[in-house]
């Protein structure tokens, strides 16, 4: 019997990432090195990563948010947070924290820019 794999199978039964500071808007980028390359599965480090981990590494050759990774893979956000946390712990990905709220542009300014762009049509 084959079909979709349950999320708890993908994460080994875990529902929370090991890192509490991993936000959905955090940016993820694969670190060049042996974990990102398709090498023989008998290497010790490959016992720690599964097919979904490898898919994340393949996707993150450029910066993607955790939410974007989840959308590309078609996996629940919680599952991707656990998997990215695993890769982060292994040093296979670099994670940039989200921009603090105080450093973000005010929403009103962004709305004014959007209105201005619509008027250019």
XYZ file of N, CA, C and O in Angstrom:
484
model
N 0.841 -1.179 0.000
C 0.000 0.000 0.000
C 0.885 1.240 0.000
O 1.697 1.425 0.884
N 0.762 2.067 -1.016
C 1.545 3.295 -1.036
C 0.591 4.479 -1.118
O -0.518 4.376 -1.599
N 1.036 5.572 -0.650
C 0.237 6.796 -0.640
C 1.053 7.881 0.020
O 2.256 7.725 0.229
N 0.406 8.963 0.365
C 1.152 10.047 1.002
C 1.722 9.602 2.351
O 1.116 8.819 3.064
N 2.897 10.104 2.656
C 3.552 9.789 3.919
C 3.036 10.753 4.979
O 2.930 11.958 4.747
N 2.710 10.223 6.114
C 2.212 11.059 7.218
C 3.326 11.969 7.734
O 4.490 11.563 7.798
N 2.966 13.204 8.121
C 3.997 14.139 8.604
C 4.819 13.606 9.764
O 6.018 13.836 9.833
N 4.205 12.863 10.689
C 4.972 12.380 11.832
C 6.016 11.338 11.426
O 6.993 11.130 12.129
N 5.833 10.698 10.273
C 6.847 9.766 9.778
C 8.047 10.547 9.254
O 9.198 10.184 9.494
N 7.771 11.647 8.556
C 8.838 12.477 7.987
C 9.723 13.066 9.083
O 10.936 13.151 8.940
N 9.101 13.462 10.202
C 9.852 14.114 11.279
C 10.284 13.159 12.375
O 10.854 13.591 13.378
N 10.037 11.876 12.198
C 10.406 10.917 13.236
C 9.572 11.075 14.490
O 10.044 10.824 15.593
N 8.341 11.522 14.336
C 7.442 11.678 15.472
C 7.556 13.003 16.199
O 6.835 13.261 17.159
N 8.457 13.862 15.758
C 8.642 15.157 16.436
C 7.680 16.193 15.863
O 7.425 16.216 14.668
N 7.172 17.060 16.725
C 6.242 18.089 16.253
C 6.781 19.500 16.437
O 6.179 20.452 15.978
N 7.904 19.619 17.118
C 8.496 20.937 17.334
C 9.962 20.917 16.912
O 10.675 19.951 17.156
N 10.420 22.034 16.309
C 11.845 22.093 15.937
C 12.725 22.181 17.183
O 12.264 22.615 18.248
N 13.963 21.767 17.049
C 14.895 21.838 18.173
C 15.267 23.283 18.495
O 15.677 23.580 19.601
N 15.094 24.153 17.533
C 15.429 25.570 17.721
C 14.146 26.373 17.880
O 13.319 26.404 16.988
N 14.004 27.050 18.998
C 12.794 27.837 19.235
C 12.827 29.164 18.483
O 11.796 29.803 18.312
N 14.009 29.591 18.025
C 14.131 30.876 17.349
C 13.945 30.767 15.837
O 14.251 31.695 15.101
N 13.402 29.659 15.354
C 13.174 29.468 13.926
C 11.771 29.969 13.579
O 10.772 29.337 13.912
N 11.712 31.127 12.926
C 10.430 31.734 12.559
C 10.078 31.394 11.114
O 10.965 31.051 10.321
N 8.807 31.513 10.765
C 8.381 31.185 9.401
C 8.997 32.136 8.380
O 9.170 31.768 7.226
N 9.343 33.340 8.802
C 9.947 34.298 7.871
C 11.469 34.282 7.901
O 12.127 35.045 7.190
N 12.063 33.394 8.706
C 13.520 33.229 8.716
C 13.977 32.773 7.338
O 13.317 31.978 6.685
N 15.132 33.273 6.907
C 15.664 32.922 5.597
C 16.670 31.783 5.723
O 17.534 31.791 6.602
N 16.546 30.803 4.840
C 17.359 29.589 4.888
C 18.200 29.490 3.625
O 17.708 29.724 2.522
N 19.469 29.121 3.796
C 20.366 28.926 2.667
C 21.247 27.720 2.953
O 21.786 27.580 4.051
N 21.376 26.828 1.970
C 22.226 25.647 2.132
C 23.687 26.057 2.198
O 24.134 26.938 1.471
N 24.420 25.422 3.091
C 25.849 25.665 3.226
C 26.564 24.723 2.263
O 26.309 23.521 2.283
N 27.447 25.250 1.414
C 28.178 24.362 0.514
C 29.012 23.371 1.326
O 29.641 23.736 2.299
N 28.972 22.125 0.931
C 29.737 21.118 1.645
C 29.183 19.736 1.412
O 28.273 19.545 0.615
N 29.684 18.761 2.136
C 29.316 17.367 1.882
C 27.843 17.053 2.076
O 27.308 16.207 1.398
N 27.152 17.730 2.993
C 25.739 17.427 3.201
C 24.890 17.847 2.016
O 23.843 17.278 1.765
N 25.306 18.861 1.298
C 24.533 19.339 0.170
C 24.776 18.575 -1.110
O 24.072 18.745 -2.081
N 25.793 17.713 -1.130
C 26.141 16.977 -2.345
C 25.589 15.563 -2.297
O 25.564 14.936 -1.244
N 25.152 15.046 -3.439
C 24.683 13.670 -3.458
C 25.862 12.700 -3.394
O 26.529 12.444 -4.378
N 26.164 12.241 -2.200
C 27.280 11.327 -1.991
C 26.745 9.977 -1.531
O 25.566 9.854 -1.205
N 27.572 8.968 -1.462
C 27.099 7.647 -1.063
C 26.363 7.691 0.272
O 26.817 8.341 1.215
N 25.229 6.995 0.351
C 24.445 7.043 1.587
C 25.094 6.332 2.764
O 24.568 6.367 3.847
N 26.261 5.704 2.573
C 26.894 5.010 3.687
C 27.728 5.944 4.562
O 28.302 5.515 5.545
N 27.805 7.220 4.200
C 28.512 8.168 5.051
C 27.697 8.397 6.323
O 26.478 8.464 6.276
N 28.354 8.507 7.483
C 27.625 8.644 8.750
C 26.635 9.800 8.758
O 25.551 9.676 9.282
N 27.011 10.944 8.174
C 26.118 12.109 8.219
C 24.823 11.872 7.450
O 23.799 12.450 7.746
N 24.844 10.984 6.467
C 23.654 10.736 5.666
C 22.630 9.882 6.402
O 21.495 9.791 5.978
N 23.042 9.247 7.491
C 22.088 8.517 8.309
C 21.163 9.488 9.020
O 20.072 9.116 9.437
N 21.607 10.708 9.168
C 20.842 11.689 9.920
C 19.847 12.460 9.071
O 18.989 13.141 9.617
N 19.972 12.404 7.760
C 19.062 13.182 6.920
C 18.271 12.249 6.003
O 18.745 11.219 5.575
N 17.022 12.644 5.748
C 16.152 11.838 4.899
C 15.913 12.540 3.557
O 16.530 13.564 3.257
N 15.014 11.994 2.790
C 14.747 12.521 1.449
C 14.261 13.972 1.505
O 14.672 14.809 0.699
N 13.411 14.290 2.471
C 12.907 15.660 2.584
C 14.005 16.636 2.971
O 14.039 17.764 2.502
N 14.926 16.198 3.824
C 16.085 17.035 4.153
C 16.866 17.368 2.871
O 17.257 18.510 2.643
N 17.075 16.348 2.058
C 17.829 16.551 0.803
C 17.073 17.489 -0.143
O 17.690 18.291 -0.842
N 15.751 17.383 -0.157
C 14.954 18.275 -1.008
C 15.095 19.725 -0.532
O 15.171 20.650 -1.345
N 15.144 19.927 0.771
C 15.326 21.277 1.317
C 16.690 21.815 0.911
O 16.809 22.966 0.474
N 17.723 20.985 1.029
C 19.065 21.417 0.631
C 19.110 21.788 -0.846
O 19.753 22.768 -1.228
N 18.423 21.029 -1.669
C 18.400 21.325 -3.109
C 17.667 22.628 -3.395
O 18.073 23.390 -4.273
N 16.614 22.899 -2.655
C 15.844 24.128 -2.859
C 16.585 25.375 -2.390
O 16.444 26.445 -2.979
N 17.323 25.239 -1.319
C 17.895 26.404 -0.651
C 19.272 26.786 -1.169
O 20.122 27.243 -0.406
N 19.511 26.621 -2.478
C 20.769 27.103 -3.038
C 20.798 28.629 -3.034
O 21.840 29.232 -3.124
N 19.619 29.251 -2.957
C 19.516 30.692 -2.720
C 18.599 30.879 -1.516
O 17.949 29.937 -1.072
N 18.573 32.073 -1.000
C 17.781 32.332 0.200
C 16.292 32.105 -0.041
O 15.725 32.630 -1.002
N 15.671 31.335 0.827
C 14.227 31.134 0.835
C 13.759 31.194 2.279
O 14.472 30.745 3.181
N 12.566 31.714 2.493
C 12.020 31.699 3.847
C 11.526 30.296 4.160
O 11.274 29.486 3.262
N 11.368 30.014 5.438
C 10.851 28.720 5.861
C 9.472 28.496 5.236
O 9.158 27.403 4.771
N 8.660 29.537 5.182
C 7.325 29.431 4.586
C 7.404 29.097 3.098
O 6.609 28.290 2.588
N 8.355 29.697 2.390
C 8.521 29.398 0.960
C 8.966 27.959 0.741
O 8.500 27.290 -0.185
N 9.841 27.473 1.600
C 10.293 26.086 1.491
C 9.097 25.151 1.664
O 8.912 24.210 0.892
N 8.259 25.433 2.649
C 7.069 24.611 2.877
C 6.155 24.623 1.660
O 5.631 23.581 1.252
N 5.978 25.797 1.054
C 5.117 25.904 -0.128
C 5.697 25.131 -1.304
O 4.972 24.414 -2.002
N 6.991 25.240 -1.534
C 7.631 24.525 -2.642
C 7.538 23.011 -2.475
O 7.347 22.279 -3.447
N 7.681 22.543 -1.241
C 7.665 21.108 -0.992
C 6.258 20.543 -0.818
O 6.071 19.332 -0.853
N 5.290 21.428 -0.595
C 3.925 20.963 -0.358
C 3.784 20.242 0.972
O 2.968 19.341 1.119
N 4.592 20.650 1.953
C 4.558 20.050 3.279
C 4.025 21.058 4.287
O 4.171 22.273 4.100
N 3.440 20.574 5.382
C 2.977 21.495 6.430
C 4.146 22.305 7.001
O 5.277 21.825 7.092
N 3.847 23.517 7.404
C 4.859 24.436 7.929
C 5.572 23.851 9.145
O 6.792 23.956 9.279
N 4.833 23.206 10.040
C 5.438 22.619 11.232
C 6.456 21.545 10.889
O 7.504 21.436 11.534
N 6.171 20.743 9.873
C 7.089 19.696 9.433
C 8.368 20.324 8.898
O 9.479 19.902 9.236
N 8.229 21.348 8.074
C 9.402 22.010 7.485
C 10.236 22.683 8.568
O 11.469 22.646 8.520
N 9.599 23.256 9.572
C 10.352 23.870 10.669
C 11.199 22.824 11.395
O 12.352 23.077 11.740
N 10.645 21.638 11.608
C 11.407 20.563 12.254
C 12.593 20.154 11.380
O 13.721 20.032 11.855
N 12.344 19.976 10.074
C 13.399 19.529 9.160
C 14.490 20.585 9.000
O 15.686 20.254 8.993
N 14.106 21.849 8.868
C 15.103 22.924 8.759
C 15.900 23.014 10.063
O 17.116 23.211 10.042
N 15.229 22.842 11.192
C 15.929 22.832 12.481
C 16.971 21.727 12.547
O 18.078 21.930 13.052
N 16.623 20.547 12.013
C 17.593 19.437 11.959
C 18.824 19.839 11.147
O 19.960 19.624 11.574
N 18.572 20.393 9.965
C 19.678 20.784 9.073
C 20.518 21.896 9.683
O 21.739 21.939 9.512
N 19.868 22.784 10.401
C 20.573 23.879 11.073
C 21.484 23.305 12.157
O 22.638 23.704 12.297
N 20.970 22.352 12.926
C 21.778 21.717 13.971
C 22.994 21.002 13.383
O 24.048 20.951 14.000
N 22.828 20.430 12.190
C 23.924 19.725 11.523
C 24.915 20.666 10.843
O 25.961 20.234 10.367
N 24.560 21.950 10.748
C 25.408 22.911 10.052
C 25.267 22.849 8.553
O 26.099 23.374 7.819
N 24.196 22.212 8.071
C 23.983 22.071 6.632
C 23.290 23.272 6.019
O 23.342 23.471 4.809
N 22.625 24.076 6.856
C 21.991 25.300 6.368
C 22.365 26.455 7.283
O 22.698 26.263 8.449
N 22.290 27.617 6.703
C 22.476 28.854 7.441
C 21.096 29.482 7.558
O 20.346 29.504 6.574
N 20.738 29.970 8.725
C 19.429 30.576 8.927
C 19.627 32.012 9.393
O 20.315 32.267 10.375
N 19.037 32.922 8.649
C 19.093 34.337 9.017
C 17.793 34.689 9.716
O 16.706 34.432 9.178
N 17.878 35.257 10.903
C 16.653 35.589 11.633
C 15.866 36.682 10.916
O 16.432 37.459 10.138
N 14.566 36.745 11.181
C 13.760 37.796 10.553
C 14.180 39.175 11.039
O 14.785 39.317 12.098
N 13.852 40.170 10.237
C 14.149 41.557 10.599
C 13.271 41.939 11.786
O 12.062 41.694 11.765
N 13.857 42.519 12.841
C 13.044 42.929 13.991
C 11.950 43.911 13.578
O 12.122 44.705 12.657
N 10.849 43.857 14.280
C 9.689 44.699 13.972
C 10.067 46.180 13.929
O 9.597 46.908 13.075
N 10.951 46.612 14.812
C 11.319 48.023 14.875
C 12.038 48.489 13.609
O 12.020 49.664 13.277
N 12.691 47.584 12.888
C 13.447 47.957 11.697
C 12.637 47.836 10.410
O 13.129 48.161 9.334
N 11.406 47.365 10.505
C 10.577 47.208 9.313
C 9.922 48.530 8.941
O 9.712 49.399 9.774
N 9.605 48.649 7.671
C 8.907 49.850 7.216
C 7.483 49.844 7.738
O 6.850 48.791 7.822
N 6.953 51.024 8.049
C 5.558 51.069 8.513
C 4.617 50.612 7.397
O 4.838 50.901 6.211
N 3.557 49.935 7.773
C 2.590 49.418 6.800
C 1.948 50.551 6.004
O 1.656 50.395 4.810
N 1.762 51.705 6.616
C 1.135 52.832 5.905
C 2.013 53.290 4.749
O 1.503 53.623 3.676
N 3.329 53.296 4.951
C 4.244 53.684 3.878
C 4.151 52.689 2.723
O 4.108 53.081 1.554
N 4.116 51.421 3.045
C 4.000 50.400 2.000
C 2.682 50.532 1.245
O 2.641 50.352 0.021
N 1.607 50.847 1.959
C 0.310 51.038 1.299
C 0.357 52.242 0.354
O -0.191 52.205 -0.748
N 1.022 53.329 0.775
C 1.144 54.515 -0.077
C 1.944 54.196 -1.339
O 1.592 54.653 -2.434
N 3.002 53.405 -1.205
C 3.798 53.008 -2.366
C 2.940 52.173 -3.317
O 2.968 52.369 -4.537
N 2.155 51.266 -2.779
C 1.280 50.429 -3.597
C 0.250 51.272 -4.350
O 0.024 51.067 -5.546
N -0.332 52.241 -3.674
C -1.298 53.132 -4.331
C -0.611 53.901 -5.456
O -1.139 54.025 -6.564
N 0.600 54.389 -5.196
C 1.347 55.122 -6.212
C 1.674 54.257 -7.423
O 1.585 54.711 -8.568
N 2.035 53.009 -7.180
C 2.341 52.109 -8.281
C 1.084 51.811 -9.109
O 1.155 51.727 -10.338
N -0.034 51.680 -8.461
C -1.280 51.427 -9.199
C -1.673 52.630 -10.063
O -2.271 52.459 -11.126
N -1.336 53.812 -9.594
C -1.665 55.011 -10.352
C -0.784 55.182 -11.594
O -1.139 55.891 -12.503
N 0.331 54.496 -11.625
C 1.249 54.591 -12.772
C 0.712 53.843 -13.984
O 1.164 54.089 -15.097
N -0.221 52.959 -13.803
C -0.745 52.173 -14.943
C -1.404 53.013 -15.958
O -1.946 53.912 -16.083
